[in-house]
């Protein structure tokens, strides 16, 4: 069984075996940890084990996550000794971080840091049990909840269809739909049209899932660039999404070229005073990787 070391800091940052983890906008760091461990289990076709050290005051515990997404506690949380000095947060270089399927429509918010990985795992288990019970009792599947954002019916339906296809693993179909929608909306209303931007954001994520990370970065940067230029309040999270795709690049020149654009956007947003400490930390990681890669290909 594969084993991992997880560290979660007070600032809402997490590392798995020293690899920096970037939560999806609106997702808690604890959910991001569970999602990443679930991916490791799926990749290996068997359960994985993780020793999780959460925020110094919350001790650590051992968690097992299975390919079906279920988890169980192997070793209960260990209470940290009284008056113990908190250990310093480990430092690591930024690395590729896969991102779970986001809802591209609602405006994202800063990842929550108040919960725990245990609480997130318990919440998932309870939700799964409730869903199973509901499925057994209900005469027919319940309708999906309505979107929190009012969209034209056609667009809302297409986005829902793409999400469903992506979750079912039918990525080529989802990508084709996203690309066609983005091209059509761009031709009709221009690249800066809000709906065209939403379609481009959805396409960026699906392309990322398909493993075409270079194209995903180009698309995600376009979304971030448009919203940064428009002063959109979602811009910091869009840049964070672009970073999540950028961290998968392995071509040094592309890392530097796209990384430098990311840094320019972080700088612009920093001058506006809209960056959170998590964003500032992420920008620092980007700068470090760009500097290191610059010395490789120059």
PDB file of C-alpha atoms in Angstrom:
ATOM      1  CA  UNK A   1       0.000   0.000   0.000  1.00  0.00           C
ATOM      2  CA  UNK A   2       1.343   3.409  -0.997  1.00  0.00           C
ATOM      3  CA  UNK A   3       1.847   5.847   1.884  1.00  0.00           C
ATOM      4  CA  UNK A   4       1.917   9.634   1.848  1.00  0.00           C
ATOM      5  CA  UNK A   5       2.776  12.419   4.271  1.00  0.00           C
ATOM      6  CA  UNK A   6       0.294  15.305   4.359  1.00  0.00           C
ATOM      7  CA  UNK A   7       0.857  18.678   6.041  1.00  0.00           C
ATOM      8  CA  UNK A   8      -1.858  21.337   6.420  1.00  0.00           C
ATOM      9  CA  UNK A   9      -0.857  24.769   7.698  1.00  0.00           C
ATOM     10  CA  UNK A  10      -2.816  27.441   9.576  1.00  0.00           C
ATOM     11  CA  UNK A  11      -2.772  29.579   6.416  1.00  0.00           C
ATOM     12  CA  UNK A  12      -4.817  27.072   4.443  1.00  0.00           C
ATOM     13  CA  UNK A  13      -1.873  25.612   2.505  1.00  0.00           C
ATOM     14  CA  UNK A  14      -1.234  21.897   2.107  1.00  0.00           C
ATOM     15  CA  UNK A  15       1.582  19.668   0.948  1.00  0.00           C
ATOM     16  CA  UNK A  16       1.568  15.958   0.094  1.00  0.00           C
ATOM     17  CA  UNK A  17       5.038  14.392   0.243  1.00  0.00           C
ATOM     18  CA  UNK A  18       6.438  17.907  -0.100  1.00  0.00           C
ATOM     19  CA  UNK A  19       4.310  18.703  -3.158  1.00  0.00           C
ATOM     20  CA  UNK A  20       2.401  21.980  -2.892  1.00  0.00           C
ATOM     21  CA  UNK A  21      -1.353  21.504  -3.334  1.00  0.00           C
ATOM     22  CA  UNK A  22      -3.546  24.179  -4.963  1.00  0.00           C
ATOM     23  CA  UNK A  23      -7.264  23.933  -4.043  1.00  0.00           C
ATOM     24  CA  UNK A  24      -9.854  24.788  -6.637  1.00  0.00           C
ATOM     25  CA  UNK A  25     -11.437  28.212  -5.994  1.00  0.00           C
ATOM     26  CA  UNK A  26     -14.294  27.704  -3.549  1.00  0.00           C
ATOM     27  CA  UNK A  27     -12.896  24.360  -2.361  1.00  0.00           C
ATOM     28  CA  UNK A  28     -11.487  23.888   1.135  1.00  0.00           C
ATOM     29  CA  UNK A  29      -7.913  22.721   1.517  1.00  0.00           C
ATOM     30  CA  UNK A  30      -9.218  19.663   3.390  1.00  0.00           C
ATOM     31  CA  UNK A  31     -11.406  18.667   0.431  1.00  0.00           C
ATOM     32  CA  UNK A  32      -8.437  19.207  -1.893  1.00  0.00           C
ATOM     33  CA  UNK A  33      -6.325  16.824   0.196  1.00  0.00           C
ATOM     34  CA  UNK A  34      -9.021  14.131   0.056  1.00  0.00           C
ATOM     35  CA  UNK A  35      -9.449  14.600  -3.702  1.00  0.00           C
ATOM     36  CA  UNK A  36      -5.713  14.242  -4.293  1.00  0.00           C
ATOM     37  CA  UNK A  37      -5.471  11.107  -2.133  1.00  0.00           C
ATOM     38  CA  UNK A  38      -8.469   9.689  -3.992  1.00  0.00           C
ATOM     39  CA  UNK A  39      -6.651  10.274  -7.307  1.00  0.00           C
ATOM     40  CA  UNK A  40      -3.604   8.447  -6.014  1.00  0.00           C
ATOM     41  CA  UNK A  41      -5.837   5.510  -5.025  1.00  0.00           C
ATOM     42  CA  UNK A  42      -7.530   5.444  -8.446  1.00  0.00           C
ATOM     43  CA  UNK A  43      -4.169   5.581 -10.239  1.00  0.00           C
ATOM     44  CA  UNK A  44      -2.891   2.604  -8.224  1.00  0.00           C
ATOM     45  CA  UNK A  45      -6.132   0.631  -8.198  1.00  0.00           C
ATOM     46  CA  UNK A  46      -5.905   0.146  -4.441  1.00  0.00           C
ATOM     47  CA  UNK A  47      -6.302   2.053  -1.192  1.00  0.00           C
ATOM     48  CA  UNK A  48      -3.595   4.489  -0.130  1.00  0.00           C
ATOM     49  CA  UNK A  49      -2.586   5.511   3.376  1.00  0.00           C
ATOM     50  CA  UNK A  50      -1.760   9.033   4.501  1.00  0.00           C
ATOM     51  CA  UNK A  51      -0.300  10.395   7.716  1.00  0.00           C
ATOM     52  CA  UNK A  52      -1.982  13.788   8.050  1.00  0.00           C
ATOM     53  CA  UNK A  53      -0.477  16.517  10.219  1.00  0.00           C
ATOM     54  CA  UNK A  54      -2.999  19.325  10.573  1.00  0.00           C
ATOM     55  CA  UNK A  55      -2.274  22.792  11.891  1.00  0.00           C
ATOM     56  CA  UNK A  56       0.025  22.428  14.917  1.00  0.00           C
ATOM     57  CA  UNK A  57      -2.746  22.599  17.475  1.00  0.00           C
ATOM     58  CA  UNK A  58      -4.698  19.701  15.933  1.00  0.00           C
ATOM     59  CA  UNK A  59      -2.073  16.935  15.985  1.00  0.00           C
ATOM     60  CA  UNK A  60      -1.914  14.177  13.370  1.00  0.00           C
ATOM     61  CA  UNK A  61      -3.651  10.954  12.335  1.00  0.00           C
ATOM     62  CA  UNK A  62      -3.531   8.172   9.714  1.00  0.00           C
ATOM     63  CA  UNK A  63      -6.229   7.984   7.026  1.00  0.00           C
ATOM     64  CA  UNK A  64      -6.917   5.319   4.397  1.00  0.00           C
ATOM     65  CA  UNK A  65      -8.585   6.379   1.131  1.00  0.00           C
ATOM     66  CA  UNK A  66      -9.964   3.815  -1.338  1.00  0.00           C
ATOM     67  CA  UNK A  67     -10.398   4.053  -5.140  1.00  0.00           C
ATOM     68  CA  UNK A  68     -14.168   4.390  -4.697  1.00  0.00           C
ATOM     69  CA  UNK A  69     -13.603   7.590  -2.700  1.00  0.00           C
ATOM     70  CA  UNK A  70     -14.437   6.126   0.704  1.00  0.00           C
ATOM     71  CA  UNK A  71     -12.056   6.663   3.607  1.00  0.00           C
ATOM     72  CA  UNK A  72     -11.511   5.358   7.111  1.00  0.00           C
ATOM     73  CA  UNK A  73      -9.459   6.443  10.084  1.00  0.00           C
ATOM     74  CA  UNK A  74      -6.666   3.978  10.904  1.00  0.00           C
ATOM     75  CA  UNK A  75      -5.010   5.878  13.748  1.00  0.00           C
ATOM     76  CA  UNK A  76      -7.065   8.506  15.635  1.00  0.00           C
ATOM     77  CA  UNK A  77      -5.832  12.088  15.958  1.00  0.00           C
ATOM     78  CA  UNK A  78      -2.899  12.459  18.323  1.00  0.00           C
ATOM     79  CA  UNK A  79      -3.186  15.366  20.676  1.00  0.00           C
ATOM     80  CA  UNK A  80      -0.098  17.579  20.544  1.00  0.00           C
ATOM     81  CA  UNK A  81       1.775  17.929  23.861  1.00  0.00           C
ATOM     82  CA  UNK A  82       0.937  20.953  25.962  1.00  0.00           C
ATOM     83  CA  UNK A  83       3.215  23.973  25.546  1.00  0.00           C
ATOM     84  CA  UNK A  84       4.849  22.333  22.541  1.00  0.00           C
ATOM     85  CA  UNK A  85       6.452  24.671  20.074  1.00  0.00           C
ATOM     86  CA  UNK A  86       4.779  24.420  16.654  1.00  0.00           C
ATOM     87  CA  UNK A  87       6.970  22.889  14.000  1.00  0.00           C
ATOM     88  CA  UNK A  88       7.905  25.169  11.100  1.00  0.00           C
ATOM     89  CA  UNK A  89       6.024  24.627   7.874  1.00  0.00           C
ATOM     90  CA  UNK A  90       7.991  22.545   5.366  1.00  0.00           C
ATOM     91  CA  UNK A  91       9.049  24.297   2.199  1.00  0.00           C
ATOM     92  CA  UNK A  92       8.714  22.744  -1.205  1.00  0.00           C
ATOM     93  CA  UNK A  93       8.876  23.664  -4.820  1.00  0.00           C
ATOM     94  CA  UNK A  94       5.664  24.049  -6.826  1.00  0.00           C
ATOM     95  CA  UNK A  95       4.700  20.924  -8.723  1.00  0.00           C
ATOM     96  CA  UNK A  96       1.846  19.735 -10.943  1.00  0.00           C
ATOM     97  CA  UNK A  97      -1.458  19.573  -9.113  1.00  0.00           C
ATOM     98  CA  UNK A  98      -4.533  18.040 -10.753  1.00  0.00           C
ATOM     99  CA  UNK A  99      -7.736  19.940 -10.139  1.00  0.00           C
ATOM    100  CA  UNK A 100     -11.190  18.400  -9.543  1.00  0.00           C
ATOM    101  CA  UNK A 101     -14.167  19.428 -11.697  1.00  0.00           C
ATOM    102  CA  UNK A 102     -15.176  23.005 -10.751  1.00  0.00           C
ATOM    103  CA  UNK A 103     -18.482  24.706 -11.366  1.00  0.00           C
ATOM    104  CA  UNK A 104     -17.393  27.397 -13.867  1.00  0.00           C
ATOM    105  CA  UNK A 105     -20.358  29.658 -13.215  1.00  0.00           C
ATOM    106  CA  UNK A 106     -20.586  30.789  -9.566  1.00  0.00           C
ATOM    107  CA  UNK A 107     -18.033  33.333  -8.418  1.00  0.00           C
ATOM    108  CA  UNK A 108     -15.351  31.509  -6.409  1.00  0.00           C
ATOM    109  CA  UNK A 109     -14.248  32.358  -2.904  1.00  0.00           C
ATOM    110  CA  UNK A 110     -11.113  31.864  -0.816  1.00  0.00           C
ATOM    111  CA  UNK A 111     -10.551  28.236   0.267  1.00  0.00           C
ATOM    112  CA  UNK A 112     -11.913  27.606   3.720  1.00  0.00           C
ATOM    113  CA  UNK A 113      -9.388  26.806   6.434  1.00  0.00           C
ATOM    114  CA  UNK A 114     -11.614  26.278   9.435  1.00  0.00           C
ATOM    115  CA  UNK A 115     -12.388  22.577   9.001  1.00  0.00           C
ATOM    116  CA  UNK A 116     -10.232  19.477   9.172  1.00  0.00           C
ATOM    117  CA  UNK A 117      -9.448  16.603   6.851  1.00  0.00           C
ATOM    118  CA  UNK A 118     -11.257  14.279   9.289  1.00  0.00           C
ATOM    119  CA  UNK A 119     -14.357  16.486   9.200  1.00  0.00           C
ATOM    120  CA  UNK A 120     -14.265  16.579   5.410  1.00  0.00           C
ATOM    121  CA  UNK A 121     -13.944  12.796   5.232  1.00  0.00           C
ATOM    122  CA  UNK A 122     -16.823  12.317   7.674  1.00  0.00           C
ATOM    123  CA  UNK A 123     -18.970  14.757   5.711  1.00  0.00           C
ATOM    124  CA  UNK A 124     -18.314  12.826   2.521  1.00  0.00           C
ATOM    125  CA  UNK A 125     -19.159   9.535   4.176  1.00  0.00           C
ATOM    126  CA  UNK A 126     -22.403  10.948   5.541  1.00  0.00           C
ATOM    127  CA  UNK A 127     -23.322  12.413   2.164  1.00  0.00           C
ATOM    128  CA  UNK A 128     -22.598   9.105   0.424  1.00  0.00           C
ATOM    129  CA  UNK A 129     -24.738   7.217   2.940  1.00  0.00           C
ATOM    130  CA  UNK A 130     -27.578   9.704   2.576  1.00  0.00           C
ATOM    131  CA  UNK A 131     -27.384   9.490  -1.216  1.00  0.00           C
ATOM    132  CA  UNK A 132     -27.461   5.693  -1.134  1.00  0.00           C
ATOM    133  CA  UNK A 133     -30.470   5.703   1.180  1.00  0.00           C
ATOM    134  CA  UNK A 134     -32.273   8.251  -0.962  1.00  0.00           C
ATOM    135  CA  UNK A 135     -31.557   6.257  -4.109  1.00  0.00           C
ATOM    136  CA  UNK A 136     -33.021   3.135  -2.510  1.00  0.00           C
ATOM    137  CA  UNK A 137     -36.208   4.890  -1.419  1.00  0.00           C
ATOM    138  CA  UNK A 138     -36.886   7.292  -4.260  1.00  0.00           C
ATOM    139  CA  UNK A 139     -39.112   6.069  -7.121  1.00  0.00           C
ATOM    140  CA  UNK A 140     -37.150   8.126  -9.646  1.00  0.00           C
ATOM    141  CA  UNK A 141     -33.898  10.141  -9.727  1.00  0.00           C
ATOM    142  CA  UNK A 142     -34.237  13.617  -8.293  1.00  0.00           C
ATOM    143  CA  UNK A 143     -33.665  16.565 -10.571  1.00  0.00           C
ATOM    144  CA  UNK A 144     -30.332  18.359 -10.319  1.00  0.00           C
ATOM    145  CA  UNK A 145     -30.426  21.564  -8.259  1.00  0.00           C
ATOM    146  CA  UNK A 146     -30.704  24.788 -10.182  1.00  0.00           C
ATOM    147  CA  UNK A 147     -27.597  26.887 -10.773  1.00  0.00           C
ATOM    148  CA  UNK A 148     -26.963  29.708  -8.324  1.00  0.00           C
ATOM    149  CA  UNK A 149     -26.412  32.029 -11.301  1.00  0.00           C
ATOM    150  CA  UNK A 150     -29.144  32.820 -13.806  1.00  0.00           C
ATOM    151  CA  UNK A 151     -27.972  31.761 -17.285  1.00  0.00           C
ATOM    152  CA  UNK A 152     -29.685  31.514 -20.636  1.00  0.00           C
ATOM    153  CA  UNK A 153     -31.379  28.100 -20.686  1.00  0.00           C
ATOM    154  CA  UNK A 154     -29.358  26.872 -23.662  1.00  0.00           C
ATOM    155  CA  UNK A 155     -26.032  27.833 -22.074  1.00  0.00           C
ATOM    156  CA  UNK A 156     -26.963  26.398 -18.685  1.00  0.00           C
ATOM    157  CA  UNK A 157     -27.964  23.128 -20.315  1.00  0.00           C
ATOM    158  CA  UNK A 158     -24.754  22.851 -22.303  1.00  0.00           C
ATOM    159  CA  UNK A 159     -22.569  23.551 -19.282  1.00  0.00           C
ATOM    160  CA  UNK A 160     -24.449  20.943 -17.252  1.00  0.00           C
ATOM    161  CA  UNK A 161     -23.983  18.444 -20.067  1.00  0.00           C
ATOM    162  CA  UNK A 162     -20.225  19.119 -20.176  1.00  0.00           C
ATOM    163  CA  UNK A 163     -19.920  18.651 -16.429  1.00  0.00           C
ATOM    164  CA  UNK A 164     -21.832  15.371 -16.632  1.00  0.00           C
ATOM    165  CA  UNK A 165     -19.657  14.085 -19.467  1.00  0.00           C
ATOM    166  CA  UNK A 166     -16.473  15.051 -17.631  1.00  0.00           C
ATOM    167  CA  UNK A 167     -17.580  13.307 -14.452  1.00  0.00           C
ATOM    168  CA  UNK A 168     -18.409  10.206 -16.500  1.00  0.00           C
ATOM    169  CA  UNK A 169     -14.932  10.211 -18.027  1.00  0.00           C
ATOM    170  CA  UNK A 170     -16.190  11.049 -21.539  1.00  0.00           C
ATOM    171  CA  UNK A 171     -13.618  13.792 -21.897  1.00  0.00           C
ATOM    172  CA  UNK A 172     -13.331  13.878 -25.695  1.00  0.00           C
ATOM    173  CA  UNK A 173     -17.052  14.545 -26.004  1.00  0.00           C
ATOM    174  CA  UNK A 174     -16.947  17.177 -23.259  1.00  0.00           C
ATOM    175  CA  UNK A 175     -13.976  18.873 -24.912  1.00  0.00           C
ATOM    176  CA  UNK A 176     -15.669  18.968 -28.308  1.00  0.00           C
ATOM    177  CA  UNK A 177     -18.790  20.565 -26.811  1.00  0.00           C
ATOM    178  CA  UNK A 178     -16.759  23.118 -24.830  1.00  0.00           C
ATOM    179  CA  UNK A 179     -14.654  24.111 -27.841  1.00  0.00           C
ATOM    180  CA  UNK A 180     -17.690  24.492 -30.076  1.00  0.00           C
ATOM    181  CA  UNK A 181     -19.526  26.579 -27.483  1.00  0.00           C
ATOM    182  CA  UNK A 182     -16.535  28.846 -26.892  1.00  0.00           C
ATOM    183  CA  UNK A 183     -16.027  29.420 -30.628  1.00  0.00           C
ATOM    184  CA  UNK A 184     -19.710  30.154 -31.223  1.00  0.00           C
ATOM    185  CA  UNK A 185     -20.079  32.590 -28.333  1.00  0.00           C
ATOM    186  CA  UNK A 186     -16.818  34.325 -29.263  1.00  0.00           C
ATOM    187  CA  UNK A 187     -17.909  34.714 -32.887  1.00  0.00           C
ATOM    188  CA  UNK A 188     -21.309  36.044 -31.838  1.00  0.00           C
ATOM    189  CA  UNK A 189     -20.361  38.437 -29.028  1.00  0.00           C
ATOM    190  CA  UNK A 190     -16.565  38.698 -28.858  1.00  0.00           C
ATOM    191  CA  UNK A 191     -13.911  37.115 -26.651  1.00  0.00           C
ATOM    192  CA  UNK A 192     -14.646  39.481 -23.744  1.00  0.00           C
ATOM    193  CA  UNK A 193     -18.325  38.566 -23.555  1.00  0.00           C
ATOM    194  CA  UNK A 194     -19.037  37.163 -20.056  1.00  0.00           C
ATOM    195  CA  UNK A 195     -20.642  33.998 -21.397  1.00  0.00           C
ATOM    196  CA  UNK A 196     -17.786  33.476 -23.871  1.00  0.00           C
ATOM    197  CA  UNK A 197     -15.342  33.821 -20.979  1.00  0.00           C
ATOM    198  CA  UNK A 198     -17.272  31.255 -18.934  1.00  0.00           C
ATOM    199  CA  UNK A 199     -17.191  28.862 -21.889  1.00  0.00           C
ATOM    200  CA  UNK A 200     -13.442  29.385 -22.263  1.00  0.00           C
ATOM    201  CA  UNK A 201     -12.929  28.675 -18.540  1.00  0.00           C
ATOM    202  CA  UNK A 202     -14.883  25.445 -18.864  1.00  0.00           C
ATOM    203  CA  UNK A 203     -12.915  24.456 -21.947  1.00  0.00           C
ATOM    204  CA  UNK A 204      -9.616  25.170 -20.133  1.00  0.00           C
ATOM    205  CA  UNK A 205     -10.529  22.785 -17.362  1.00  0.00           C
ATOM    206  CA  UNK A 206     -11.732  19.986 -19.633  1.00  0.00           C
ATOM    207  CA  UNK A 207      -8.624  20.316 -21.799  1.00  0.00           C
ATOM    208  CA  UNK A 208      -6.574  20.055 -18.596  1.00  0.00           C
ATOM    209  CA  UNK A 209      -8.402  16.827 -17.721  1.00  0.00           C
ATOM    210  CA  UNK A 210      -7.594  15.513 -21.197  1.00  0.00           C
ATOM    211  CA  UNK A 211      -3.893  15.935 -20.422  1.00  0.00           C
ATOM    212  CA  UNK A 212      -3.247  18.741 -22.931  1.00  0.00           C
ATOM    213  CA  UNK A 213      -1.668  20.963 -20.315  1.00  0.00           C
ATOM    214  CA  UNK A 214      -0.052  23.446 -22.702  1.00  0.00           C
ATOM    215  CA  UNK A 215      -3.411  24.255 -24.323  1.00  0.00           C
ATOM    216  CA  UNK A 216      -5.093  24.331 -20.910  1.00  0.00           C
ATOM    217  CA  UNK A 217      -2.605  26.960 -19.745  1.00  0.00           C
ATOM    218  CA  UNK A 218      -3.209  29.097 -22.839  1.00  0.00           C
ATOM    219  CA  UNK A 219      -6.977  28.976 -22.325  1.00  0.00           C
ATOM    220  CA  UNK A 220      -6.809  29.582 -18.566  1.00  0.00           C
ATOM    221  CA  UNK A 221      -4.424  32.509 -19.029  1.00  0.00           C
ATOM    222  CA  UNK A 222      -6.823  34.053 -21.533  1.00  0.00           C
ATOM    223  CA  UNK A 223      -9.625  33.911 -18.965  1.00  0.00           C
ATOM    224  CA  UNK A 224      -7.401  35.396 -16.247  1.00  0.00           C
ATOM    225  CA  UNK A 225      -6.109  38.087 -18.613  1.00  0.00           C
ATOM    226  CA  UNK A 226      -9.624  39.221 -19.563  1.00  0.00           C
ATOM    227  CA  UNK A 227     -10.868  39.367 -15.981  1.00  0.00           C
ATOM    228  CA  UNK A 228      -7.729  41.061 -14.695  1.00  0.00           C
ATOM    229  CA  UNK A 229      -8.093  43.720 -17.371  1.00  0.00           C
ATOM    230  CA  UNK A 230     -11.760  44.223 -16.515  1.00  0.00           C
ATOM    231  CA  UNK A 231     -11.104  44.494 -12.763  1.00  0.00           C
ATOM    232  CA  UNK A 232     -13.341  41.470 -12.171  1.00  0.00           C
ATOM    233  CA  UNK A 233     -13.381  40.376  -8.521  1.00  0.00           C
ATOM    234  CA  UNK A 234     -12.908  36.773  -9.656  1.00  0.00           C
ATOM    235  CA  UNK A 235      -9.561  37.584 -11.273  1.00  0.00           C
ATOM    236  CA  UNK A 236      -7.323  36.331  -8.395  1.00  0.00           C
ATOM    237  CA  UNK A 237      -9.018  32.940  -8.450  1.00  0.00           C
ATOM    238  CA  UNK A 238      -8.780  32.769 -12.239  1.00  0.00           C
ATOM    239  CA  UNK A 239      -5.025  33.376 -11.993  1.00  0.00           C
ATOM    240  CA  UNK A 240      -4.862  30.623  -9.358  1.00  0.00           C
ATOM    241  CA  UNK A 241      -6.631  28.268 -11.759  1.00  0.00           C
ATOM    242  CA  UNK A 242      -4.120  29.160 -14.467  1.00  0.00           C
ATOM    243  CA  UNK A 243      -1.308  28.379 -12.005  1.00  0.00           C
ATOM    244  CA  UNK A 244      -2.844  24.974 -11.290  1.00  0.00           C
ATOM    245  CA  UNK A 245      -2.629  24.140 -15.017  1.00  0.00           C
ATOM    246  CA  UNK A 246       0.798  25.816 -15.461  1.00  0.00           C
ATOM    247  CA  UNK A 247       2.343  23.635 -12.767  1.00  0.00           C
ATOM    248  CA  UNK A 248       1.866  20.611 -15.054  1.00  0.00           C
ATOM    249  CA  UNK A 249       4.187  22.027 -17.752  1.00  0.00           C
ATOM    250  CA  UNK A 250       7.524  20.311 -18.215  1.00  0.00           C
ATOM    251  CA  UNK A 251       8.970  22.477 -20.995  1.00  0.00           C
ATOM    252  CA  UNK A 252      11.314  25.002 -19.390  1.00  0.00           C
ATOM    253  CA  UNK A 253      10.763  27.736 -21.963  1.00  0.00           C
ATOM    254  CA  UNK A 254       6.978  27.444 -21.664  1.00  0.00           C
ATOM    255  CA  UNK A 255       7.287  27.459 -17.877  1.00  0.00           C
ATOM    256  CA  UNK A 256       9.180  30.759 -18.026  1.00  0.00           C
ATOM    257  CA  UNK A 257       7.070  32.472 -20.709  1.00  0.00           C
ATOM    258  CA  UNK A 258       3.723  31.633 -19.142  1.00  0.00           C
ATOM    259  CA  UNK A 259       5.082  31.992 -15.622  1.00  0.00           C
ATOM    260  CA  UNK A 260       6.211  35.529 -16.320  1.00  0.00           C
ATOM    261  CA  UNK A 261       2.701  36.432 -17.470  1.00  0.00           C
ATOM    262  CA  UNK A 262       1.297  34.910 -14.299  1.00  0.00           C
ATOM    263  CA  UNK A 263       3.679  37.026 -12.243  1.00  0.00           C
ATOM    264  CA  UNK A 264       2.655  40.194 -14.091  1.00  0.00           C
ATOM    265  CA  UNK A 265      -0.978  39.466 -13.307  1.00  0.00           C
ATOM    266  CA  UNK A 266      -0.194  38.700  -9.654  1.00  0.00           C
ATOM    267  CA  UNK A 267       1.692  42.000  -9.473  1.00  0.00           C
ATOM    268  CA  UNK A 268      -1.193  43.949 -10.996  1.00  0.00           C
ATOM    269  CA  UNK A 269      -3.677  42.360  -8.599  1.00  0.00           C
ATOM    270  CA  UNK A 270      -1.306  42.985  -5.701  1.00  0.00           C
ATOM    271  CA  UNK A 271      -1.271  46.708  -6.488  1.00  0.00           C
ATOM    272  CA  UNK A 272      -5.062  46.655  -6.324  1.00  0.00           C
ATOM    273  CA  UNK A 273      -4.912  45.094  -2.854  1.00  0.00           C
ATOM    274  CA  UNK A 274      -7.115  42.127  -3.738  1.00  0.00           C
ATOM    275  CA  UNK A 275      -4.703  39.262  -3.015  1.00  0.00           C
ATOM    276  CA  UNK A 276      -5.129  37.014   0.012  1.00  0.00           C
ATOM    277  CA  UNK A 277      -2.117  35.530   1.874  1.00  0.00           C
ATOM    278  CA  UNK A 278      -2.747  32.258   0.024  1.00  0.00           C
ATOM    279  CA  UNK A 279      -2.484  34.045  -3.335  1.00  0.00           C
ATOM    280  CA  UNK A 280       0.675  35.842  -2.225  1.00  0.00           C
ATOM    281  CA  UNK A 281       2.232  32.534  -1.202  1.00  0.00           C
ATOM    282  CA  UNK A 282       1.259  30.996  -4.539  1.00  0.00           C
ATOM    283  CA  UNK A 283       2.796  33.919  -6.436  1.00  0.00           C
ATOM    284  CA  UNK A 284       6.040  33.355  -4.545  1.00  0.00           C
ATOM    285  CA  UNK A 285       6.061  29.714  -5.594  1.00  0.00           C
ATOM    286  CA  UNK A 286       5.550  30.730  -9.207  1.00  0.00           C
ATOM    287  CA  UNK A 287       8.427  33.212  -9.022  1.00  0.00           C
ATOM    288  CA  UNK A 288      10.761  30.588  -7.571  1.00  0.00           C
ATOM    289  CA  UNK A 289       9.990  28.090 -10.326  1.00  0.00           C
ATOM    290  CA  UNK A 290      10.334  30.708 -13.058  1.00  0.00           C
ATOM    291  CA  UNK A 291      13.740  31.764 -11.729  1.00  0.00           C
ATOM    292  CA  UNK A 292      14.941  28.175 -11.573  1.00  0.00           C
ATOM    293  CA  UNK A 293      13.657  27.363 -15.063  1.00  0.00           C
ATOM    294  CA  UNK A 294      15.182  30.556 -16.486  1.00  0.00           C
ATOM    295  CA  UNK A 295      18.626  29.248 -15.587  1.00  0.00           C
ATOM    296  CA  UNK A 296      17.941  25.960 -17.383  1.00  0.00           C
ATOM    297  CA  UNK A 297      17.153  27.085 -20.904  1.00  0.00           C
ATOM    298  CA  UNK A 298      19.019  30.442 -21.063  1.00  0.00           C
TER     299      UNK A 298
END
